[in-house]
Short mmCIF file of C-alpha atoms in Angstrom, two decimals:
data_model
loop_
_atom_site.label_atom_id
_atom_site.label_comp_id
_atom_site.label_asym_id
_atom_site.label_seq_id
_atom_site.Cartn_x
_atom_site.Cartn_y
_atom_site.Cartn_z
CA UNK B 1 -83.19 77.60 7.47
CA UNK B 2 -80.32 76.49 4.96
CA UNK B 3 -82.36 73.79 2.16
CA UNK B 4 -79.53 71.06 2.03
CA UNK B 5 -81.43 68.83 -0.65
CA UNK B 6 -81.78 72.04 -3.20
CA UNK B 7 -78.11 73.31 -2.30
CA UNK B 8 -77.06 70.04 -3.29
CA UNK B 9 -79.38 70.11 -6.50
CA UNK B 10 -78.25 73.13 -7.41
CA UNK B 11 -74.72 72.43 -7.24
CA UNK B 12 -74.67 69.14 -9.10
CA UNK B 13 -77.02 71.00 -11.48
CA UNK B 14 -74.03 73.53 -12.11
CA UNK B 15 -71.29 71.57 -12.77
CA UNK B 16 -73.09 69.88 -15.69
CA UNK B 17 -72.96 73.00 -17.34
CA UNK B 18 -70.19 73.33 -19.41
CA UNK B 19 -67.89 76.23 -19.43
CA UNK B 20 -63.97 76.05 -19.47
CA UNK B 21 -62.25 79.49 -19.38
CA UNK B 22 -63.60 81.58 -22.21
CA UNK B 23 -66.97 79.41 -22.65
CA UNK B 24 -69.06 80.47 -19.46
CA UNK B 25 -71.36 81.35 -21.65
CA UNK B 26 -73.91 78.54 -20.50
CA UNK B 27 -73.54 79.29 -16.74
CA UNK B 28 -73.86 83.15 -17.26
CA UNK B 29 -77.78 82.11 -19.17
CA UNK B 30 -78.45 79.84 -16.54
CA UNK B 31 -77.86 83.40 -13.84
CA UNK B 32 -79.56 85.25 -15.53
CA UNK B 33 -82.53 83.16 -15.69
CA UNK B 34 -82.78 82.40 -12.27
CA UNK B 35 -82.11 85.66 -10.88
CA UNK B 36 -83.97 87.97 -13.57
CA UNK B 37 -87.25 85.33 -12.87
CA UNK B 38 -86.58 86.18 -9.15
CA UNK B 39 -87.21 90.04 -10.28
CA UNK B 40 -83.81 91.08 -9.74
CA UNK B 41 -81.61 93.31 -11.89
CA UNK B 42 -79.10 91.27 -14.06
CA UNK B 43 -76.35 93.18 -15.56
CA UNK B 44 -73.63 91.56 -18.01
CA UNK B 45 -70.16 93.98 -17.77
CA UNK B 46 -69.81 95.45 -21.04
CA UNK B 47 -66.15 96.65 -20.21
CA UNK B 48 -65.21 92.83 -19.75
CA UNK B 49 -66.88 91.64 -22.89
CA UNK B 50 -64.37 94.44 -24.65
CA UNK B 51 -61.44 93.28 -22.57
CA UNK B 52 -61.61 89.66 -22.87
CA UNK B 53 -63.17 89.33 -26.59
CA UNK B 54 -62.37 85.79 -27.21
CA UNK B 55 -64.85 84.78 -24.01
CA UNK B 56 -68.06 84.12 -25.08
CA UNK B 57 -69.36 85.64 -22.13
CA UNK B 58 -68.92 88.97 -20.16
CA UNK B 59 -69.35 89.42 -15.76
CA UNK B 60 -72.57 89.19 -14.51
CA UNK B 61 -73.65 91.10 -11.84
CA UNK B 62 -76.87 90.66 -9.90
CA UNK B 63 -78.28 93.49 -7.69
CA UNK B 64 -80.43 92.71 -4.53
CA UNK B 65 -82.17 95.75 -2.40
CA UNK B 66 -81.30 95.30 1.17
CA UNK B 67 -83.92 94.30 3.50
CA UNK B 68 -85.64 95.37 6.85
CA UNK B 69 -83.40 97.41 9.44
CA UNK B 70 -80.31 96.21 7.19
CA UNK B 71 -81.79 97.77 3.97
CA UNK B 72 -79.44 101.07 4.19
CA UNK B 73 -75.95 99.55 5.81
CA UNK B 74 -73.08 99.44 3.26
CA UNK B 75 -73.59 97.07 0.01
CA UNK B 76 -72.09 93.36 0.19
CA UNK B 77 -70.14 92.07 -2.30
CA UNK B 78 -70.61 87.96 -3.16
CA UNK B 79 -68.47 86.86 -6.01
CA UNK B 80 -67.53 83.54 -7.77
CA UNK B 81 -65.90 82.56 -11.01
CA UNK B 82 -67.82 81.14 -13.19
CA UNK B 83 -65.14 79.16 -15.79
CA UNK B 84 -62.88 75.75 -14.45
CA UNK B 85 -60.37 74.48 -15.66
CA UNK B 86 -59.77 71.64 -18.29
CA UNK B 87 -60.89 68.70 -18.49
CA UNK B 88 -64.49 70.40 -17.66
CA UNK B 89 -67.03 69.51 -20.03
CA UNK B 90 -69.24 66.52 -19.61
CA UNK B 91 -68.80 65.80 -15.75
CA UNK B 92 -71.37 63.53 -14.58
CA UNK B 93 -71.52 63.76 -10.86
CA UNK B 94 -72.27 61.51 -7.81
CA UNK B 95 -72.89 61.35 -4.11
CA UNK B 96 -70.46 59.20 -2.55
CA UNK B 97 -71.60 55.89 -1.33
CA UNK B 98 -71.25 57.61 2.65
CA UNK B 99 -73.12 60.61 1.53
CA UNK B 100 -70.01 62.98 2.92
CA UNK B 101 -68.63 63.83 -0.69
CA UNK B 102 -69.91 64.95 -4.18
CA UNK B 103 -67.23 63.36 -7.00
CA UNK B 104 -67.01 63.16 -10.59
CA UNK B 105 -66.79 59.97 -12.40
CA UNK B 106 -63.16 60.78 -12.75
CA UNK B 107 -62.44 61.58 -16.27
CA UNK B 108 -62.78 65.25 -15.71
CA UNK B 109 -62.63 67.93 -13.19
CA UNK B 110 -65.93 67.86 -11.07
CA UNK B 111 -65.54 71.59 -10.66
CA UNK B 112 -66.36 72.71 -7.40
CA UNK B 113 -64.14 75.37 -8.26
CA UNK B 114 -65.97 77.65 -8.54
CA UNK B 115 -69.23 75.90 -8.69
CA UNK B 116 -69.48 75.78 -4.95
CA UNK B 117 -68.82 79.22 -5.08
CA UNK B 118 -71.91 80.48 -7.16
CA UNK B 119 -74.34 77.22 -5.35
CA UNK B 120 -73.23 79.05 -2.16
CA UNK B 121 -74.66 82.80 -3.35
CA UNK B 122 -77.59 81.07 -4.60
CA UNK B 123 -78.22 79.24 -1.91
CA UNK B 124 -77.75 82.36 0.66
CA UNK B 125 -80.29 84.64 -2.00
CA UNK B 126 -82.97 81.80 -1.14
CA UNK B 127 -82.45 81.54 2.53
CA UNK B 128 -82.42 85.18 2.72
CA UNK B 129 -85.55 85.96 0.75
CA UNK B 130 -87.90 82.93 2.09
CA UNK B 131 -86.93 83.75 5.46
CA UNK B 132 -87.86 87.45 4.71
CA UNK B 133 -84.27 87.93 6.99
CA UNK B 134 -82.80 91.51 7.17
CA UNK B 135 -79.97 92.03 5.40
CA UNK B 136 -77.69 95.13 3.78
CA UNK B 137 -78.11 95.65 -0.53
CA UNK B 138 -76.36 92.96 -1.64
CA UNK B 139 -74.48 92.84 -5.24
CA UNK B 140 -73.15 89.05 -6.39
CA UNK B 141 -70.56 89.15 -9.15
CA UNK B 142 -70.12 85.67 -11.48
CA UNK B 143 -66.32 86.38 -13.16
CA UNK B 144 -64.79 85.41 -16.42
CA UNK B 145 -61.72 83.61 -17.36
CA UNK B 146 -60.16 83.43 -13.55
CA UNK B 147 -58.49 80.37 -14.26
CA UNK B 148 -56.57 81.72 -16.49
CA UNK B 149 -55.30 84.90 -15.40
CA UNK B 150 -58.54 86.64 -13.35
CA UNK B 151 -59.38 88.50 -16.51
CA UNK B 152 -62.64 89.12 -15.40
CA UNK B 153 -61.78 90.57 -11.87
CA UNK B 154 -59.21 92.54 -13.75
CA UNK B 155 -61.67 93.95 -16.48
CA UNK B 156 -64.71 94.87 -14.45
CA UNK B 157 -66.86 97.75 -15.47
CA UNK B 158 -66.51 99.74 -12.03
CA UNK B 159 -69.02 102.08 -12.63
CA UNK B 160 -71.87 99.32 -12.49
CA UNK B 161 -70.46 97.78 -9.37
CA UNK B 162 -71.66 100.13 -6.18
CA UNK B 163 -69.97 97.78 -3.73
CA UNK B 164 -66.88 98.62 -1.47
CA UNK B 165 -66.21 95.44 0.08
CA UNK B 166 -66.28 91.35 -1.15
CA UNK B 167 -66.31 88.23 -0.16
CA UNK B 168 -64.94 85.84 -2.67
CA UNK B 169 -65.95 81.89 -2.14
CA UNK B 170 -63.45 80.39 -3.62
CA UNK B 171 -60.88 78.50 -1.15
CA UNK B 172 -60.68 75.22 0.47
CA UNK B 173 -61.15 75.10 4.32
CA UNK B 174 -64.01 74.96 6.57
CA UNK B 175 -65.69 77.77 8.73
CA UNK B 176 -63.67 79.90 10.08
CA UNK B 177 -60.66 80.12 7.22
CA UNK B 178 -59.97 83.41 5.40
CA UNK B 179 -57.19 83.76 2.72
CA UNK B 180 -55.69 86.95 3.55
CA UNK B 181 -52.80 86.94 0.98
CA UNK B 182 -51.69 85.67 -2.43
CA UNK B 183 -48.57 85.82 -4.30
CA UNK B 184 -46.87 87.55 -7.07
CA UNK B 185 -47.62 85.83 -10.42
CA UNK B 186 -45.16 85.75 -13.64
CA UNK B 187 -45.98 84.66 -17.03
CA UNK B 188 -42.82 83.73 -18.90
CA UNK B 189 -42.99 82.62 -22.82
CA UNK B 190 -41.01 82.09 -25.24
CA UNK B 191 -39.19 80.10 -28.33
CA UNK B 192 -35.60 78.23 -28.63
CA UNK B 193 -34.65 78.53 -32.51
CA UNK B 194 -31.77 76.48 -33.06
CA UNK B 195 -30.55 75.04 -36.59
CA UNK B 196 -32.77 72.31 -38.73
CA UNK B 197 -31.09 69.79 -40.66
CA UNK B 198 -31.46 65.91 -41.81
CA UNK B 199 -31.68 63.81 -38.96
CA UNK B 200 -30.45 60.69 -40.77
CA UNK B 201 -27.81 62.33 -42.96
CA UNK B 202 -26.36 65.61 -41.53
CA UNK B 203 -27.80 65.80 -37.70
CA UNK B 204 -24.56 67.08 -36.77
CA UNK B 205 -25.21 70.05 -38.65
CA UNK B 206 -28.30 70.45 -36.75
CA UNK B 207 -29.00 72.35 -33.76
CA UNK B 208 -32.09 70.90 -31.99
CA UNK B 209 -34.21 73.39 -29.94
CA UNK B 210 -35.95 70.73 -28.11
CA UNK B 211 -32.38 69.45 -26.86
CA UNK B 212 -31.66 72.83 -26.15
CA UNK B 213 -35.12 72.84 -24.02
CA UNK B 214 -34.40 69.72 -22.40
CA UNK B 215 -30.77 70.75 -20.90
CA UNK B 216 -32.12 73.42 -19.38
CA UNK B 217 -35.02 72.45 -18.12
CA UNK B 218 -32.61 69.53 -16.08
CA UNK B 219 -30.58 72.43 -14.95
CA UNK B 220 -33.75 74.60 -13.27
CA UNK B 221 -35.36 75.04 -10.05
CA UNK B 222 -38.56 73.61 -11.06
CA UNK B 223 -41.99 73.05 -8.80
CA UNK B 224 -41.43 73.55 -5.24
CA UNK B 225 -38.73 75.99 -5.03
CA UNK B 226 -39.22 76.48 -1.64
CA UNK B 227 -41.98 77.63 1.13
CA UNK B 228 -42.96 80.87 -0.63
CA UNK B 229 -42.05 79.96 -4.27
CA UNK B 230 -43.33 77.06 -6.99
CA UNK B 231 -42.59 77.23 -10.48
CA UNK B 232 -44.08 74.86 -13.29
CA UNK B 233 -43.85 74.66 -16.85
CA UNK B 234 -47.23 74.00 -18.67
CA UNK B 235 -46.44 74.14 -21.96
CA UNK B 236 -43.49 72.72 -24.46
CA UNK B 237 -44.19 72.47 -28.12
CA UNK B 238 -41.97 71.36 -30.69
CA UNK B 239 -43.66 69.49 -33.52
CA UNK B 240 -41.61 67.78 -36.41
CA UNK B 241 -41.35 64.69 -38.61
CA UNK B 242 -38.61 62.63 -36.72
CA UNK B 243 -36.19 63.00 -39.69
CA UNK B 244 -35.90 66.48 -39.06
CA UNK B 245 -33.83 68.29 -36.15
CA UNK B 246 -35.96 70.67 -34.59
CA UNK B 247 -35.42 73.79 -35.42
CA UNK B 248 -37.84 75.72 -32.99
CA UNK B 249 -39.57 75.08 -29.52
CA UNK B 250 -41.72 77.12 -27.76
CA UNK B 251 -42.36 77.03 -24.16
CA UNK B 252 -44.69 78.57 -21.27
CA UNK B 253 -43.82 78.88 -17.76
CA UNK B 254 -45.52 80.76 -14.57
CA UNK B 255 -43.41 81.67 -11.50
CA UNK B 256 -45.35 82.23 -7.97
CA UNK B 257 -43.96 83.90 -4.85
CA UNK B 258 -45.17 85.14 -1.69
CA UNK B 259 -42.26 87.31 -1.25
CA UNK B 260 -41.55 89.73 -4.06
CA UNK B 261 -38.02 89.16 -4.41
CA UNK B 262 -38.10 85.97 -4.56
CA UNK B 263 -40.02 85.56 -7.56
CA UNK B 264 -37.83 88.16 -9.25
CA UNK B 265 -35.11 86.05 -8.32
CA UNK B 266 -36.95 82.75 -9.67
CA UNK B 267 -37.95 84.38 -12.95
CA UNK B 268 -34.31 85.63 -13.18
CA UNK B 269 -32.69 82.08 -12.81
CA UNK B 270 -35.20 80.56 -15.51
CA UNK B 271 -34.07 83.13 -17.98
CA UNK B 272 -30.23 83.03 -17.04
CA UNK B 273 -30.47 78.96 -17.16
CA UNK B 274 -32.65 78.99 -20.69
CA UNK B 275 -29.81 81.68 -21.58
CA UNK B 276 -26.82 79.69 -20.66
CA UNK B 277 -28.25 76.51 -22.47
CA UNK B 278 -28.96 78.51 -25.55
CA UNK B 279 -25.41 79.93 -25.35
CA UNK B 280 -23.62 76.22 -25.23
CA UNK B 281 -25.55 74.56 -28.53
CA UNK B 282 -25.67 77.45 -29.81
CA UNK B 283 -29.53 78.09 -30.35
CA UNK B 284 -30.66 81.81 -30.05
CA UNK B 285 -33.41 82.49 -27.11
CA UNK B 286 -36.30 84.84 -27.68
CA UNK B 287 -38.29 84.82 -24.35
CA UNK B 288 -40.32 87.68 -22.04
CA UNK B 289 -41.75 87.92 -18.50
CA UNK B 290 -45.03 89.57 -17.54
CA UNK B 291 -46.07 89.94 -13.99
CA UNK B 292 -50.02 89.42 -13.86
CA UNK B 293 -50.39 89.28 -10.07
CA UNK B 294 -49.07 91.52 -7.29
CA UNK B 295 -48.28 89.88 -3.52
CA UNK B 296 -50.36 91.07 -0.51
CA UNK B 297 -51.48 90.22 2.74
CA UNK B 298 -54.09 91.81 4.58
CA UNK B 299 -53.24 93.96 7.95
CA UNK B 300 -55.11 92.92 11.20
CA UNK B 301 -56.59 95.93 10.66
CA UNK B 302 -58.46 95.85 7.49
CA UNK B 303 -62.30 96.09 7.55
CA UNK B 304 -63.63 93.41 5.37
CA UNK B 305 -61.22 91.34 7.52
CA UNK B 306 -62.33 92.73 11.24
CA UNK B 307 -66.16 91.98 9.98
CA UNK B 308 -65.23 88.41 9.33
CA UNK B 309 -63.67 87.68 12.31
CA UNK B 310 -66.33 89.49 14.63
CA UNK B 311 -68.66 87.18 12.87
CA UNK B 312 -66.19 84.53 14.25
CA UNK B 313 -66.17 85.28 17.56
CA UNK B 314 -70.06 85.37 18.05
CA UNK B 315 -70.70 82.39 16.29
CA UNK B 316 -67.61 80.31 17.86
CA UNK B 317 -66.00 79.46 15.23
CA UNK B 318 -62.31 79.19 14.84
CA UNK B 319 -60.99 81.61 12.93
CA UNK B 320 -58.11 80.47 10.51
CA UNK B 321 -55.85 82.80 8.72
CA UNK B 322 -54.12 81.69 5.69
CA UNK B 323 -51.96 83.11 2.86
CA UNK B 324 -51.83 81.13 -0.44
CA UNK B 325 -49.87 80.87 -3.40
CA UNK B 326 -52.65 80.07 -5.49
CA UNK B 327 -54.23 83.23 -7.17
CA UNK B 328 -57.86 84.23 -6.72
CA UNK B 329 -60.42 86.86 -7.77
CA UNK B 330 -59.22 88.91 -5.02
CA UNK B 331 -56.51 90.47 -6.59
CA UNK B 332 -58.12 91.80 -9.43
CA UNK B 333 -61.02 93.26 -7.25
CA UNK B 334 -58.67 95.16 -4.95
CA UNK B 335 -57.32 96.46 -8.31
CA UNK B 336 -60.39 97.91 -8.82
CA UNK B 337 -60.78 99.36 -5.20
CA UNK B 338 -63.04 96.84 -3.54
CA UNK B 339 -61.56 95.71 -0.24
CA UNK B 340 -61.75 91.41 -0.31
CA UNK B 341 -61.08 88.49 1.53
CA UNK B 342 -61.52 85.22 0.25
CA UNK B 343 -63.78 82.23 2.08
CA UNK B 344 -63.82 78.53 1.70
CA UNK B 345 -66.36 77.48 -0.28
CA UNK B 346 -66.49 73.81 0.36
CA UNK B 347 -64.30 71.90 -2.69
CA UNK B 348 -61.06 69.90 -2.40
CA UNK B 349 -58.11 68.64 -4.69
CA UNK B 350 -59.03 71.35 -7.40
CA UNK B 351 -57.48 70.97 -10.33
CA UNK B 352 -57.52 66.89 -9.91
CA UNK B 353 -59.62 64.67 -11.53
CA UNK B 354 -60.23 63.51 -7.68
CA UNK B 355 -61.89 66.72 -6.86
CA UNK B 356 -64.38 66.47 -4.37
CA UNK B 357 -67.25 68.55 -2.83
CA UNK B 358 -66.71 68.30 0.92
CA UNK B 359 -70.99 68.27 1.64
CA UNK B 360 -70.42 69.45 5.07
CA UNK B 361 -68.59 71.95 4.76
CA UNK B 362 -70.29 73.13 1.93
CA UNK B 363 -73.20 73.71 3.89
CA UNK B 364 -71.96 74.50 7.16
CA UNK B 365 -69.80 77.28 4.77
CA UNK B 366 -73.35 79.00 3.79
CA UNK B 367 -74.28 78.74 6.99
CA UNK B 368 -71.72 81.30 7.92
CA UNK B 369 -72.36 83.26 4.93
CA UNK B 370 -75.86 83.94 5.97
CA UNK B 371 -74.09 85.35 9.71
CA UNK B 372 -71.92 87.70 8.28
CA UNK B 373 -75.16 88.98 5.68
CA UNK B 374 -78.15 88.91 8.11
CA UNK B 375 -77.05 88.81 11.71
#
C-alpha cells in the first residue's frame, strides 16, 4: 500500500523548504495547500500566532473525518514540528550512492528533523484515503518554534484541537521504539560586568568580564555531567576593540536532567561557580534560571502507551522503550492535556551537518503508523 517513490519525493521536496525556528512560514503554505486541495479543513492556531509573535507562522492543524467502522472511535492525534535548526536554509539533498540513506550536501542540516515527521503524516493521509481504509477522525498538528523551546506545543489554541491522545514522530529508532520520558530543561542567562580600561596603558586597572567568563567556565561541570544530566553553553558574547578590557560578557546556558534534583543541583553549581569567579576578579554577576521543561516518564499503564504496544505485539515488532534527554513536542502537549508518546520517525545525527534519512526505516516507520490508525 505505502508509495515509497512519492514518500521519498515528498520528503526531499520538504526539506528544500526553508524554515529555521520562527520562519516556518513556507512549510505551513505548502500544508495548507496540499491538505485544503484534498478538501480538508485547515486551521492556523490563532492563540500561537499571539504567543510566539516574532514567528512568521502560527500551528496548523488539519482535520480528517474518520472512516468506515472506525469513523466514531476516539480522534488521533499526528503531530510534527515544522521549524529545524540552523544551518537550514538551502539544503540540497541526495540519495546515497547505495540507495539506504537521504543526505545533505553537508553544508547544512538536511533536516529530517522534523521533516520526516510531517512526510510520514502525509504519507499515512494518502495511504489511508486511496486505500479507502477505515480509520478513527484523525487531527495532524504541524508546530512552531520546537527547536527552540516547543513554543508551539506550549501555545496551542486548545479549544480547536478535539483530540485526547498523540503521537508525535519525532525520534530516532526503528519500529517498535517509543520515547516515554524526557527531562527537566533550564534556561540560564546572563552578563559578567567587570571594569573597562586601556589595554595597552592601564590593563591592570581593568577588570575583564571575558576572563572572568573563562575561569569559570574551566572550573564547571560542562557537557556530560553524568547518565541523567548534560549541560552546554551555546552562547558567549563579548565584543570589543582589542585595546579595550572588556567590560561586559553575556552568556547562555541550558541544563538537562532526567532526575529533578539533579538538574537543580547542576543549575545550582553553574551559578555558585559563575558566583565564585565573579567574587575573585572582582566583576559583579547578573544571571537568572528559568525552567522550560518538566521531567516525566510514562507508567506501564498509560493508554496512548498500552495502544502502541498492542499494536506491537500483533504486528511482531519489538517494542523498545526509551527515555531521552532531548526535549520534544510531547511535553508541551501533555501541558495542554493530550496524553503523547513520541515515535521514530526515520532521521539520524540531528543536529549534524551528517544528518541522514535512514530510507528504511522511514518507510517501514509509516508502515506502523498506518497499524496503529487503520487496523
Amino acid at each position: 500500500m505505502l508509495n515509497k517513490e512519492r514518500a521519498i519525493d515528498k520528503f526531499m521536496e520538504l526539506v528544500q523548504i526553508d524554515s529555521v525556528s520562527l520562519n516556518e512560514k513556507n512549510v505551513a503554505i505548502y500544508l495548507k495547500n496540499h491538505f485544503e486541495t484534498l478538501g480538508y479543513e485547515v486551521l492556523e492556531d490563532q492563540v500561537s500566532i499571539k504567543a510566539v509573535p516574532q514567528s512568521n507562522s502560527g500551528n496548523i492543524l488539519v482535520r480528517v473525518p474518520g472512516r468506515g467502522n472506525k469513523k466514531n472511535d476516539d480522534i488521533i492525534i499526528l503531530q510534527a514540528h515544522m521549524d529545524t535548526v540552523e544551518p537550514g536554509n538551502g539544503v540540497k539533498p541526495s540519495i546515497t550512492d547505495d540507495g539506504m540513506y537521504i543526505v545533505s550536501d553537508g553544508t547544512t542540516i538536511l533536516g529530517a528533523d522534523d521533516k520526516a515527521g510531517i512526510a510520514q503524516i502525509l504519507e499515512v493521509e494518502a495511504v489511508l484515503r486511496e486505500n479507502e481504509l477505515s480509520h478513527p477522525p484523525l487531527e495532524f498538528l504541524f508546530t512552531i518554534a520546537e527547536e527552540i523551546g516547543l513554543l508551539g506545543a506550549f501555545n496551542l489554541d486548545t479549544s480547536i484541537i478535539k483530540g485526547k491522545i498523540a503521537y508525535v514522530l519525532d525520534g530516532g529508532g526503528g519500529p517498535g521504539t517509543a520515547i516515554i520520558g524526557g527531562p527537566d530543561f533550564y534556561d540560564i542567562s546572563g552578563t559578567i560586568t567587570g571594569k573597562a580600561s586601556h589595554a595597552g596603558v592601564a590593563p591592570e586597572k581593568g577588570i575583564s568580564s571575558i576572563q572572568v567568563m573563562a575561569d569559570a567556565i574551566s572550573k564547571m561541570k560542562l557537557l556530560k555531567v553524568d547518565e541523567d544530566t548534560t549541560s552546554n553553553i551555546g552562547r558567549v558574547i563579548c565584543d570589543y576593540p582589542t585595546n579595550v578590557v572588556a567590560e561586559v560578557t553575556r552568556f547562555d546556558m541550558e541544563v538537562r536532567s532526567l532526575d529533578a534534583q539533579k538538574a537543580i543541583d547542576q543549575v545550582k553549581h553553574i551559578i555558585d561557580t559563575l558566583q565564585a569567579s565573579c567574587d575573585a576578579f572582582g566583576a559583579t554577576l547578573d544571571v537568572k534560571s528559568s525552567k522550560s521543561l518538566s521531567a516525566y516518564k510514562h507508567s506501564e499503564d498509560n493508554k496512548v502507551l498500552g495502544l502502541y504496544k498492542k499494536m506491537c505485539d500483533k504486528h511482531n515488532l519489538k517494542y523498545n522503550p526509551v527515555v531521552v534527554r532531548g526535549g520534544t513536542d510531547v511535553s508541551g502537549l501533555m501541558e495542554n492535556g493530550i496524553d503523547a508518546i513520541a515515535l521514530a520517525a526515520g532521521g539520524e545525527f540531528a543536529h549534524e551537518l551528517n544528518e541522514r534519512l535512514i530510507i528504511d526505516e522511514f518507510m517501514d516507520n509509516i508502515q506502523q503508523l498506518i497499524w496503529l490508525i487503520a487496523d
